[in-house]
Amino acid sequence: MIIKTVDNVQDALKDAKDGMTFMLGGFGLSGIPENAISELVRLNLKNLTCISNNAGVDDFGLGQLLHKKQIDKMVSSYVGENAIFEKQMLSGELDVELIPQGTLAARCQAAQQGFPAIYTPAGYGTEVAQGKETREFDGKMYVLEEAFKADFAFVKAWKGDKAGNLIFKGTARNFNPVMCGSAKITVAEVEELVEPGELDPNHIHIPGILVQRIFQGKDYEKRIEQRTVRQKA
Amino acid sequence: MALDKNGIAQRIAKEIKDGYYVNLGIGIPTLVANFVRDDIQVEFQSENGILGMGPFPIDGEEDADLINAGKQTITALPGASFFDSAMSFGMIRGQHVDLTILGAMEVAENGDIANWKIPGKMVKGMGGAMDLVASAENIIVAMMHTNKAGDSKLLKRCSLPLTGVGCVTKIVTNLAVIEVTENGFKLLERAPGVSVEEIENATEGKLIVEGDVPEMKLQ
C-alpha cells in the first residue's frame, strides 16, 4: 500500500505556480474542488490556464479566480452562467477555447490513458474543426483532437481512502474521474477520508494509482445553481 | 392556432417509442418528459452523467450532487445509473442513445443546425450539443418557427456558426412538423388551425408540400 495523504490543501498545492495549466473537475457547481479553488484564490496565482467544463458563477467556483483576473485562458464547453466571464471574453482580456463537452472529456481521458490524440465526429464542419486534421472512416468524417497536457488536476470525490482510491456520488462524478491521472499531479479532495481497507474494492471508481495527493476537504458549500422542485402530491 | 411550448413538447413526446433511451436538451425539450405515455418504457439520459432521470425533487429533498445538464436539481428513478463524462459521451458517440431532442436558433434545409453562438453578441458555448448532433441518428429539433423579430428559423442556409452539418431529421415548431429530406423541408403536419400558406410564409428554406397536409394530433 502506498499512502497518498497530505495534511491539508496548502500542502497539496504547495508547488502550484504562476503560468501553470490546471484541470478542474465539476459540472456547473456540482462536484467542483471547492477547497483547491479557495486555495488558488488565496495563493493569488496568475496567468493560469484552466481546463474545466464550466467557469463557475460570478462569486463561486472558478468565477472567484476570474474576478481576481488570475486566469489568462479558459478551455470549456459552456460558460453561459457567468457575467464576468462573458465581459472578459468579449473585451479580449480572457482567451477562451470553447470545445464540445464530449471532446473535452475525451481529451482528458486520452491524457489519462496514453493516447496522443483521438478522432471524434463532434465539431466536423464547424469552426471547432478549423485548422485541425480530419479523416474519413467508413464514410463518416472525424476530427483529430489532441490529449491535454496539464500540470495539476484538481478533483473532488465523495469518499476516498489514504491510498488515493476514490468513490464519487451522483452526478457530482462528471469530469472528476476522467481528470484523474490526466495531469502531472492529481490532487483529490474528499468529503470523507477513510483508512485503507474501509472502502470495498468492488466499489472503487478510480484506483489510487491515478492520484498523487489526497486530503480531507472541509467547509463544503455545495451550492445549487438551479433549485427546481415540485410540491408533494 | 399555433402551439405554445408545451404543445410542441406534447407533439414531440409522440415520437418517443417503447424502449427508447432519450437525451433531452435545455428549454422546450426538457418539457417533453412531462408528456410521455406512461404505458411505455423510456429512460432519459442527461449528459452530465445519469440515465434514468426522474422528475424534480420534492421541496426540501433537493441534492447538490444530483442535477441535470441544465444544472437543475432532479431525482433518479429505480434502475437509474450514474457515470462519468467520458462514459456519457461514449454512449452518445457510440449511438446507444436512440433519440436526441434539442433546441436551435436556425436549421437549414440540408439539416445543418446552429444553436451555440451569435458572433459578437452571445457566446455561451456548445456544451454537449456538437457531440450529440454529430453522433445521433435520430435528431429532432424543438423550436419556434420564427425568431422574436419574426424572421424564419428554417433557412436555405444557416447564417450563424454551425453546431453540426446535415444532421437534423425532424423539426417540430409552433406551426408544423417537418421532415428534413434530401430535397428540403417536407411538411408533414400542421398545428391545429394553421394553414399551409402560413407555414410557407414563415419558412425561408424550400418547403415541400404534397397533397393534403393533416393537422397534428397531440393526444
Short mmCIF file of C-alpha atoms in Angstrom, two decimals:
data_model
loop_
_atom_site.label_atom_id
_atom_site.label_comp_id
_atom_site.label_asym_id
_atom_site.label_seq_id
_atom_site.Cartn_x
_atom_site.Cartn_y
_atom_site.Cartn_z
CA MET A 1 0.00 0.00 0.00
CA ILE A 2 1.22 3.48 -0.87
CA ILE A 3 -0.08 6.32 1.25
CA LYS A 4 -1.03 9.47 -0.67
CA THR A 5 -2.33 11.69 2.09
CA VAL A 6 -1.22 15.26 2.66
CA ASP A 7 -2.27 17.22 5.72
CA ASN A 8 -4.30 19.91 4.05
CA VAL A 9 -4.98 21.89 0.92
CA GLN A 10 -1.91 24.12 1.49
CA ASP A 11 0.38 21.07 1.34
CA ALA A 12 -1.49 19.68 -1.65
CA LEU A 13 -0.94 22.88 -3.66
CA LYS A 14 2.48 23.86 -2.30
CA ASP A 15 4.22 23.67 -5.68
CA ALA A 16 1.46 25.19 -7.80
CA LYS A 17 2.89 28.18 -9.67
CA ASP A 18 2.02 31.13 -11.85
CA GLY A 19 1.52 30.29 -15.52
CA MET A 20 0.56 26.66 -14.95
CA THR A 21 -2.23 24.70 -16.64
CA PHE A 22 -4.83 23.20 -14.33
CA MET A 23 -7.68 20.76 -14.89
CA LEU A 24 -10.63 21.20 -12.56
CA GLY A 25 -13.45 18.69 -12.18
CA GLY A 26 -17.12 19.53 -11.85
CA PHE A 27 -20.17 20.23 -13.96
CA GLY A 28 -21.71 23.59 -13.20
CA LEU A 29 -21.09 23.88 -9.46
CA SER A 30 -21.67 20.17 -8.86
CA GLY A 31 -18.56 18.24 -7.87
CA ILE A 32 -16.15 21.17 -8.11
CA PRO A 33 -12.97 21.02 -5.98
CA GLU A 34 -14.06 23.82 -3.64
CA ASN A 35 -11.04 23.62 -1.34
CA ALA A 36 -8.47 23.70 -4.15
CA ILE A 37 -10.23 26.67 -5.77
CA SER A 38 -10.24 28.59 -2.46
CA GLU A 39 -6.52 27.91 -2.08
CA LEU A 40 -5.81 29.10 -5.64
CA VAL A 41 -7.64 32.32 -4.77
CA ARG A 42 -5.60 32.69 -1.57
CA LEU A 43 -2.29 31.99 -3.33
CA ASN A 44 -3.31 34.56 -5.95
CA LEU A 45 -1.55 32.63 -8.72
CA LYS A 46 -1.61 34.46 -12.04
CA ASN A 47 -1.55 33.76 -15.77
CA LEU A 48 -3.31 30.44 -15.34
CA THR A 49 -4.81 28.21 -17.99
CA CYS A 50 -7.84 26.35 -16.66
CA ILE A 51 -9.45 23.33 -18.30
CA SER A 52 -12.92 22.95 -16.83
CA ASN A 53 -16.31 22.22 -18.38
CA ASN A 54 -17.75 25.44 -16.94
CA ALA A 55 -16.36 28.60 -15.39
CA GLY A 56 -18.41 28.78 -12.21
CA VAL A 57 -20.74 31.65 -11.40
CA ASP A 58 -19.74 35.24 -10.65
CA ASP A 59 -18.97 34.72 -6.97
CA PHE A 60 -18.35 30.98 -6.67
CA GLY A 61 -16.20 28.29 -8.23
CA LEU A 62 -13.84 29.47 -10.96
CA GLY A 63 -15.74 32.75 -11.02
CA GLN A 64 -13.65 33.73 -7.97
CA LEU A 65 -10.41 33.34 -9.96
CA LEU A 66 -11.88 35.22 -12.91
CA HIS A 67 -12.92 38.02 -10.58
CA LYS A 68 -9.28 38.44 -9.48
CA LYS A 69 -8.07 38.14 -13.08
CA GLN A 70 -5.94 35.11 -12.26
CA ILE A 71 -6.92 33.25 -15.41
CA ASP A 72 -5.44 34.05 -18.83
CA LYS A 73 -7.09 31.22 -20.70
CA MET A 74 -10.14 29.02 -20.18
CA VAL A 75 -10.82 25.76 -22.01
CA SER A 76 -14.52 24.94 -21.52
CA SER A 77 -17.65 23.73 -23.26
CA TYR A 78 -20.23 26.03 -21.70
CA VAL A 79 -19.78 29.33 -19.93
CA GLY A 80 -23.28 30.81 -20.01
CA GLU A 81 -23.66 31.23 -16.26
CA ASN A 82 -21.02 33.83 -15.73
CA ALA A 83 -21.32 37.55 -16.50
CA ILE A 84 -17.70 38.38 -15.53
CA PHE A 85 -16.55 35.68 -17.87
CA GLU A 86 -18.58 37.00 -20.78
CA LYS A 87 -17.29 40.53 -20.18
CA GLN A 88 -13.63 39.47 -20.02
CA MET A 89 -14.04 37.28 -23.08
CA LEU A 90 -15.78 39.88 -25.26
CA SER A 91 -13.18 42.52 -24.26
CA GLY A 92 -10.37 40.13 -25.24
CA GLU A 93 -8.91 40.13 -21.72
CA LEU A 94 -9.56 36.42 -21.42
CA ASP A 95 -8.55 33.88 -24.04
CA VAL A 96 -11.26 31.25 -24.41
CA GLU A 97 -11.20 27.95 -26.23
CA LEU A 98 -14.72 26.56 -26.44
CA ILE A 99 -14.81 22.88 -27.30
CA PRO A 100 -17.55 20.23 -27.36
CA GLN A 101 -18.23 18.65 -23.98
CA GLY A 102 -17.57 15.12 -25.18
CA THR A 103 -14.33 16.25 -26.80
CA LEU A 104 -13.29 17.85 -23.50
CA ALA A 105 -13.88 14.54 -21.72
CA ALA A 106 -12.13 12.57 -24.46
CA ARG A 107 -9.05 14.83 -24.43
CA CYS A 108 -8.80 14.37 -20.65
CA GLN A 109 -9.24 10.63 -20.98
CA ALA A 110 -6.66 10.46 -23.77
CA ALA A 111 -4.15 12.13 -21.46
CA GLN A 112 -5.07 9.72 -18.68
CA GLN A 113 -4.70 6.65 -20.86
CA GLY A 114 -1.69 7.45 -23.03
CA PHE A 115 -3.36 8.28 -26.33
CA PRO A 116 -1.71 11.30 -28.01
CA ALA A 117 -4.96 12.13 -29.80
CA ILE A 118 -8.39 10.76 -30.67
CA TYR A 119 -10.78 11.07 -33.60
CA THR A 120 -14.25 12.38 -32.87
CA PRO A 121 -17.16 13.29 -35.16
CA ALA A 122 -18.06 16.22 -32.88
CA GLY A 123 -17.50 19.60 -34.49
CA TYR A 124 -16.81 18.36 -38.00
CA GLY A 125 -17.86 21.04 -40.49
CA THR A 126 -17.92 23.73 -37.79
CA GLU A 127 -15.42 26.37 -36.65
CA VAL A 128 -14.26 23.96 -33.93
CA ALA A 129 -12.61 21.82 -36.62
CA GLN A 130 -10.84 24.72 -38.37
CA GLY A 131 -7.13 24.06 -38.77
CA LYS A 132 -7.43 20.51 -37.47
CA GLU A 133 -6.71 17.30 -39.29
CA THR A 134 -9.84 15.46 -40.46
CA ARG A 135 -10.22 11.93 -41.73
CA GLU A 136 -12.91 9.67 -43.12
CA PHE A 137 -13.70 6.31 -41.54
CA ASP A 138 -16.49 4.17 -43.03
CA GLY A 139 -17.94 7.12 -44.91
CA LYS A 140 -18.13 9.46 -41.93
CA MET A 141 -15.84 12.41 -41.17
CA TYR A 142 -13.90 12.80 -37.93
CA VAL A 143 -11.71 15.49 -36.36
CA LEU A 144 -8.34 14.75 -34.75
CA GLU A 145 -8.24 16.16 -31.21
CA GLU A 146 -5.10 16.06 -29.08
CA ALA A 147 -4.73 14.91 -25.49
CA PHE A 148 -4.50 17.72 -22.94
CA LYS A 149 -1.25 18.48 -21.15
CA ALA A 150 -1.67 19.88 -17.67
CA ASP A 151 0.42 20.47 -14.56
CA PHE A 152 -2.25 19.72 -11.97
CA ALA A 153 -5.66 18.06 -11.97
CA PHE A 154 -7.86 19.13 -9.05
CA VAL A 155 -10.70 16.72 -8.43
CA LYS A 156 -13.37 16.28 -5.78
CA ALA A 157 -14.71 12.90 -4.66
CA TRP A 158 -17.30 11.82 -2.12
CA LYS A 159 -15.15 9.25 -0.33
CA GLY A 160 -11.53 8.34 -0.61
CA ASP A 161 -9.01 6.28 1.31
CA LYS A 162 -5.45 7.14 2.20
CA ALA A 163 -4.20 5.06 -0.74
CA GLY A 164 -5.95 7.51 -3.08
CA ASN A 165 -8.84 5.24 -4.12
CA LEU A 166 -11.93 7.31 -4.91
CA ILE A 167 -15.72 6.96 -4.94
CA PHE A 168 -17.93 9.66 -6.41
CA LYS A 169 -21.56 10.48 -5.66
CA GLY A 170 -24.43 11.08 -8.06
CA THR A 171 -23.86 13.46 -10.94
CA ALA A 172 -21.04 15.13 -8.98
CA ARG A 173 -18.91 12.45 -10.64
CA ASN A 174 -18.92 14.12 -14.11
CA PHE A 175 -15.40 15.18 -15.21
CA ASN A 176 -13.65 14.24 -11.96
CA PRO A 177 -12.77 10.62 -12.85
CA VAL A 178 -11.50 11.47 -16.35
CA MET A 179 -9.16 14.12 -14.95
CA CYS A 180 -7.50 11.71 -12.50
CA GLY A 181 -4.07 10.85 -13.82
CA SER A 182 -4.51 13.24 -16.75
CA ALA A 183 -2.07 15.83 -15.39
CA LYS A 184 1.45 15.59 -13.93
CA ILE A 185 -0.01 15.70 -10.41
CA THR A 186 -3.58 14.79 -9.45
CA VAL A 187 -4.86 16.28 -6.20
CA ALA A 188 -8.05 14.73 -4.82
CA GLU A 189 -10.10 16.35 -2.08
CA VAL A 190 -12.79 14.23 -0.45
CA GLU A 191 -15.77 14.74 1.82
CA GLU A 192 -14.79 11.68 3.80
CA LEU A 193 -11.24 10.33 4.06
CA VAL A 194 -11.01 6.79 5.46
CA GLU A 195 -8.35 4.21 6.27
CA PRO A 196 -7.25 1.79 3.53
CA GLY A 197 -9.47 -1.29 3.69
CA GLU A 198 -12.58 0.61 4.68
CA LEU A 199 -13.77 1.04 1.09
CA ASP A 200 -14.92 -2.12 -0.70
CA PRO A 201 -12.53 -2.58 -3.67
CA ASN A 202 -15.58 -3.57 -5.75
CA HIS A 203 -16.98 -0.07 -5.32
CA ILE A 204 -13.89 1.99 -6.21
CA HIS A 205 -14.46 4.25 -9.22
CA ILE A 206 -10.86 5.46 -9.58
CA PRO A 207 -7.87 3.46 -8.34
CA GLY A 208 -5.27 5.27 -6.25
CA ILE A 209 -2.55 4.86 -8.89
CA LEU A 210 -4.10 7.86 -10.68
CA VAL A 211 -3.96 10.09 -7.59
CA GLN A 212 -0.75 11.61 -6.18
CA ARG A 213 -2.19 13.59 -3.26
CA ILE A 214 -5.38 13.22 -1.25
CA PHE A 215 -6.73 15.23 1.66
CA GLN A 216 -9.82 15.54 3.83
CA GLY A 217 -11.72 18.53 2.45
CA LYS A 218 -13.68 20.90 4.67
CA ASP A 219 -16.43 23.53 4.72
CA TYR A 220 -18.19 22.32 1.59
CA GLU A 221 -20.81 24.78 0.48
CA LYS A 222 -22.15 22.62 -2.40
CA ARG A 223 -24.13 25.45 -3.88
CA ILE A 224 -27.09 24.68 -6.15
CA GLU A 225 -27.36 26.71 -9.36
CA GLN A 226 -30.95 25.95 -10.36
CA ARG A 227 -33.07 24.81 -7.46
CA THR A 228 -36.06 23.15 -9.13
CA VAL A 229 -38.62 21.33 -7.00
CA ARG A 230 -42.17 20.02 -7.12
CA GLN A 231 -44.74 20.07 -4.37
CA LYS A 232 -45.76 16.89 -2.62
CA ALA A 233 -48.75 15.37 -4.43
CA MET B 1 -53.83 28.14 -33.56
CA ALA B 2 -50.09 27.98 -33.21
CA LEU B 3 -48.82 25.76 -30.42
CA ASP B 4 -47.19 27.04 -27.26
CA LYS B 5 -44.01 25.49 -25.89
CA ASN B 6 -45.93 22.81 -24.03
CA GLY B 7 -47.82 21.97 -27.22
CA ILE B 8 -44.54 21.50 -29.09
CA ALA B 9 -43.28 19.27 -26.28
CA GLN B 10 -46.53 17.30 -26.31
CA ARG B 11 -46.27 16.65 -30.06
CA ILE B 12 -42.61 15.60 -29.80
CA ALA B 13 -43.47 13.18 -26.99
CA LYS B 14 -45.38 11.14 -29.60
CA GLU B 15 -42.06 10.46 -31.35
CA ILE B 16 -40.76 8.58 -28.33
CA LYS B 17 -41.19 4.82 -28.71
CA ASP B 18 -41.21 1.99 -26.24
CA GLY B 19 -37.66 1.04 -25.22
CA TYR B 20 -36.05 4.32 -26.22
CA TYR B 21 -33.12 5.95 -24.44
CA VAL B 22 -33.61 9.68 -24.99
CA ASN B 23 -31.41 12.75 -24.47
CA LEU B 24 -33.35 15.95 -23.83
CA GLY B 25 -31.73 19.33 -24.36
CA ILE B 26 -32.38 22.51 -22.39
CA GLY B 27 -35.59 24.55 -22.89
CA ILE B 28 -38.61 23.12 -24.73
CA PRO B 29 -37.02 19.63 -24.91
CA THR B 30 -36.98 19.40 -21.11
CA LEU B 31 -40.78 19.73 -21.15
CA VAL B 32 -41.12 16.64 -23.35
CA ALA B 33 -40.65 14.35 -20.35
CA ASN B 34 -43.96 15.62 -18.93
CA PHE B 35 -45.93 14.22 -21.89
CA VAL B 36 -44.50 10.74 -22.42
CA ARG B 37 -47.14 7.99 -22.29
CA ASP B 38 -46.94 6.04 -19.08
CA ASP B 39 -47.55 2.67 -20.75
CA ILE B 40 -44.14 2.64 -22.47
CA GLN B 41 -40.66 2.12 -21.06
CA VAL B 42 -38.35 5.09 -21.65
CA GLU B 43 -35.13 6.24 -19.97
CA PHE B 44 -33.90 9.81 -20.10
CA GLN B 45 -30.18 10.48 -20.32
CA SER B 46 -28.64 13.70 -19.13
CA GLU B 47 -25.15 14.12 -20.50
CA ASN B 48 -23.64 15.27 -17.22
CA GLY B 49 -23.90 11.63 -16.16
CA ILE B 50 -27.25 9.99 -15.47
CA LEU B 51 -29.54 7.50 -17.15
CA GLY B 52 -32.97 7.09 -15.59
CA MET B 53 -33.52 10.75 -14.76
CA GLY B 54 -36.72 11.40 -12.81
CA PRO B 55 -38.81 14.48 -12.04
CA PHE B 56 -37.73 17.46 -9.94
CA PRO B 57 -37.33 16.56 -6.25
CA ILE B 58 -39.99 17.28 -3.67
CA ASP B 59 -39.34 20.63 -1.98
CA GLY B 60 -36.71 20.09 0.71
CA GLU B 61 -35.22 16.94 -0.82
CA GLU B 62 -33.02 18.61 -3.45
CA ASP B 63 -29.41 17.42 -3.61
CA ALA B 64 -26.46 19.43 -4.97
CA ASP B 65 -24.93 16.14 -6.15
CA LEU B 66 -27.92 15.30 -8.34
CA ILE B 67 -28.55 17.69 -11.22
CA ASN B 68 -29.30 17.54 -14.95
CA ALA B 69 -27.40 19.13 -17.83
CA GLY B 70 -29.36 22.34 -17.27
CA LYS B 71 -27.95 22.41 -13.70
CA GLN B 72 -31.48 21.84 -12.32
CA THR B 73 -31.98 19.61 -9.30
CA ILE B 74 -33.52 16.27 -10.30
CA THR B 75 -34.22 12.79 -8.96
CA ALA B 76 -33.05 9.34 -10.04
CA LEU B 77 -35.70 6.70 -10.83
CA PRO B 78 -35.42 3.00 -9.90
CA GLY B 79 -32.97 1.44 -12.36
CA ALA B 80 -31.04 4.69 -12.79
CA SER B 81 -27.25 4.80 -13.15
CA PHE B 82 -24.55 7.42 -12.77
CA PHE B 83 -21.40 7.63 -14.86
CA ASP B 84 -18.55 9.98 -15.75
CA SER B 85 -18.45 12.40 -18.68
CA ALA B 86 -16.32 10.13 -20.87
CA MET B 87 -18.80 7.27 -20.50
CA SER B 88 -21.68 9.65 -21.04
CA PHE B 89 -20.36 10.87 -24.36
CA GLY B 90 -19.16 7.37 -25.16
CA MET B 91 -22.75 6.17 -25.14
CA ILE B 92 -23.72 9.19 -27.26
CA ARG B 93 -20.93 8.78 -29.84
CA GLY B 94 -21.46 5.03 -29.80
CA GLN B 95 -25.09 5.63 -30.86
CA HIS B 96 -26.56 3.83 -27.88
CA VAL B 97 -28.93 6.74 -27.30
CA ASP B 98 -31.94 6.33 -29.61
CA LEU B 99 -33.23 9.87 -29.84
CA THR B 100 -31.85 13.36 -29.27
CA ILE B 101 -34.22 16.30 -28.85
CA LEU B 102 -32.69 19.77 -28.76
CA GLY B 103 -33.42 23.42 -29.41
CA ALA B 104 -31.97 25.53 -32.23
CA MET B 105 -31.57 29.12 -33.37
CA GLU B 106 -31.51 28.07 -37.04
CA VAL B 107 -31.97 24.92 -39.10
CA ALA B 108 -31.12 24.73 -42.80
CA GLU B 109 -32.96 22.74 -45.46
CA ASN B 110 -29.98 20.36 -45.72
CA GLY B 111 -30.20 19.53 -41.99
CA ASP B 112 -27.45 21.87 -40.74
CA ILE B 113 -28.11 23.28 -37.26
CA ALA B 114 -26.86 26.38 -35.43
CA ASN B 115 -27.55 26.82 -31.74
CA TRP B 116 -24.45 27.85 -29.81
CA LYS B 117 -23.13 31.25 -30.77
CA ILE B 118 -24.11 34.66 -32.09
CA PRO B 119 -20.79 36.30 -33.03
CA GLY B 120 -20.09 39.45 -31.03
CA LYS B 121 -23.30 39.12 -29.00
CA MET B 122 -23.78 35.82 -27.28
CA VAL B 123 -21.19 33.17 -26.66
CA LYS B 124 -22.31 30.62 -24.13
CA GLY B 125 -20.66 27.60 -25.68
CA MET B 126 -21.85 24.42 -27.31
CA GLY B 127 -21.90 22.22 -24.23
CA GLY B 128 -22.72 18.71 -25.41
CA ALA B 129 -24.70 19.77 -28.48
CA MET B 130 -21.91 19.23 -31.04
CA ASP B 131 -21.26 15.71 -29.78
CA LEU B 132 -24.96 14.90 -29.80
CA VAL B 133 -25.70 16.15 -33.30
CA ALA B 134 -22.53 14.62 -34.79
CA SER B 135 -23.35 11.20 -33.41
CA ALA B 136 -27.08 10.63 -33.05
CA GLU B 137 -29.01 9.07 -35.94
CA ASN B 138 -32.34 10.48 -34.88
CA ILE B 139 -32.32 14.19 -34.07
CA ILE B 140 -35.48 16.20 -33.52
CA VAL B 141 -35.30 19.97 -33.17
CA ALA B 142 -37.85 21.69 -30.95
CA MET B 143 -38.18 25.41 -31.62
CA MET B 144 -40.43 28.29 -32.56
CA HIS B 145 -40.83 28.63 -36.33
CA THR B 146 -39.68 32.26 -36.31
CA ASN B 147 -37.47 34.32 -34.02
CA LYS B 148 -38.56 37.26 -31.87
CA ALA B 149 -38.10 39.63 -34.82
CA GLY B 150 -40.46 37.45 -36.87
CA ASP B 151 -37.72 36.05 -39.15
CA SER B 152 -37.84 32.42 -40.21
CA LYS B 153 -35.58 29.98 -38.36
CA LEU B 154 -35.97 27.39 -41.14
CA LEU B 155 -33.49 28.63 -43.71
CA LYS B 156 -31.85 27.77 -47.01
CA ARG B 157 -28.51 28.05 -45.23
CA CYS B 158 -27.70 28.83 -41.62
CA SER B 159 -26.25 32.31 -41.09
CA LEU B 160 -24.88 31.60 -37.60
CA PRO B 161 -21.85 29.42 -36.78
CA LEU B 162 -22.85 25.78 -37.18
CA THR B 163 -23.25 23.22 -34.44
CA GLY B 164 -23.42 20.30 -36.88
CA VAL B 165 -23.83 19.56 -40.57
CA GLY B 166 -26.61 17.64 -42.29
CA CYS B 167 -27.79 16.03 -39.10
CA VAL B 168 -31.34 17.14 -38.21
CA THR B 169 -34.01 14.58 -39.13
CA LYS B 170 -37.18 16.29 -37.95
CA ILE B 171 -38.34 19.69 -36.71
CA VAL B 172 -41.37 20.37 -34.54
CA THR B 173 -42.33 24.04 -34.26
CA ASN B 174 -45.32 26.02 -33.03
CA LEU B 175 -46.66 25.81 -36.61
CA ALA B 176 -45.66 22.47 -38.10
CA VAL B 177 -43.97 19.09 -38.08
CA ILE B 178 -41.32 18.99 -40.78
CA GLU B 179 -39.05 16.24 -42.02
CA VAL B 180 -35.62 17.13 -43.38
CA THR B 181 -35.22 15.32 -46.71
CA GLU B 182 -32.61 15.32 -49.46
CA ASN B 183 -34.78 17.80 -51.33
CA GLY B 184 -35.57 20.19 -48.49
CA PHE B 185 -38.12 20.66 -45.70
CA LYS B 186 -41.09 18.33 -46.17
CA LEU B 187 -44.26 19.46 -44.43
CA LEU B 188 -45.76 16.50 -42.56
CA GLU B 189 -48.33 18.10 -40.24
CA ARG B 190 -49.86 21.49 -39.49
CA ALA B 191 -50.58 22.82 -36.00
CA PRO B 192 -54.34 22.85 -35.34
CA GLY B 193 -55.96 25.65 -37.34
CA VAL B 194 -52.70 26.76 -39.03
CA SER B 195 -52.84 26.90 -42.84
CA VAL B 196 -50.22 25.63 -45.27
CA GLU B 197 -49.87 29.19 -46.50
CA GLU B 198 -49.00 30.48 -43.02
CA ILE B 199 -46.29 27.82 -42.76
CA GLU B 200 -44.96 28.64 -46.24
CA ASN B 201 -44.78 32.32 -45.31
CA ALA B 202 -42.82 31.52 -42.14
CA THR B 203 -40.35 29.21 -43.88
CA GLU B 204 -37.43 30.70 -45.79
CA GLY B 205 -35.95 27.37 -46.93
CA LYS B 206 -37.52 25.16 -49.56
CA LEU B 207 -40.82 23.74 -48.24
CA ILE B 208 -42.18 20.65 -49.94
CA VAL B 209 -45.96 20.31 -49.70
CA GLU B 210 -47.52 17.12 -51.04
CA GLY B 211 -51.28 16.59 -51.11
CA ASP B 212 -53.44 17.37 -48.11
CA VAL B 213 -51.33 18.06 -45.05
CA PRO B 214 -53.06 16.73 -41.93
CA GLU B 215 -53.40 18.59 -38.65
CA MET B 216 -51.27 17.41 -35.74
CA LYS B 217 -52.87 15.15 -33.19
CA LEU B 218 -51.48 15.93 -29.76
CA GLN B 219 -53.02 13.08 -27.79
#
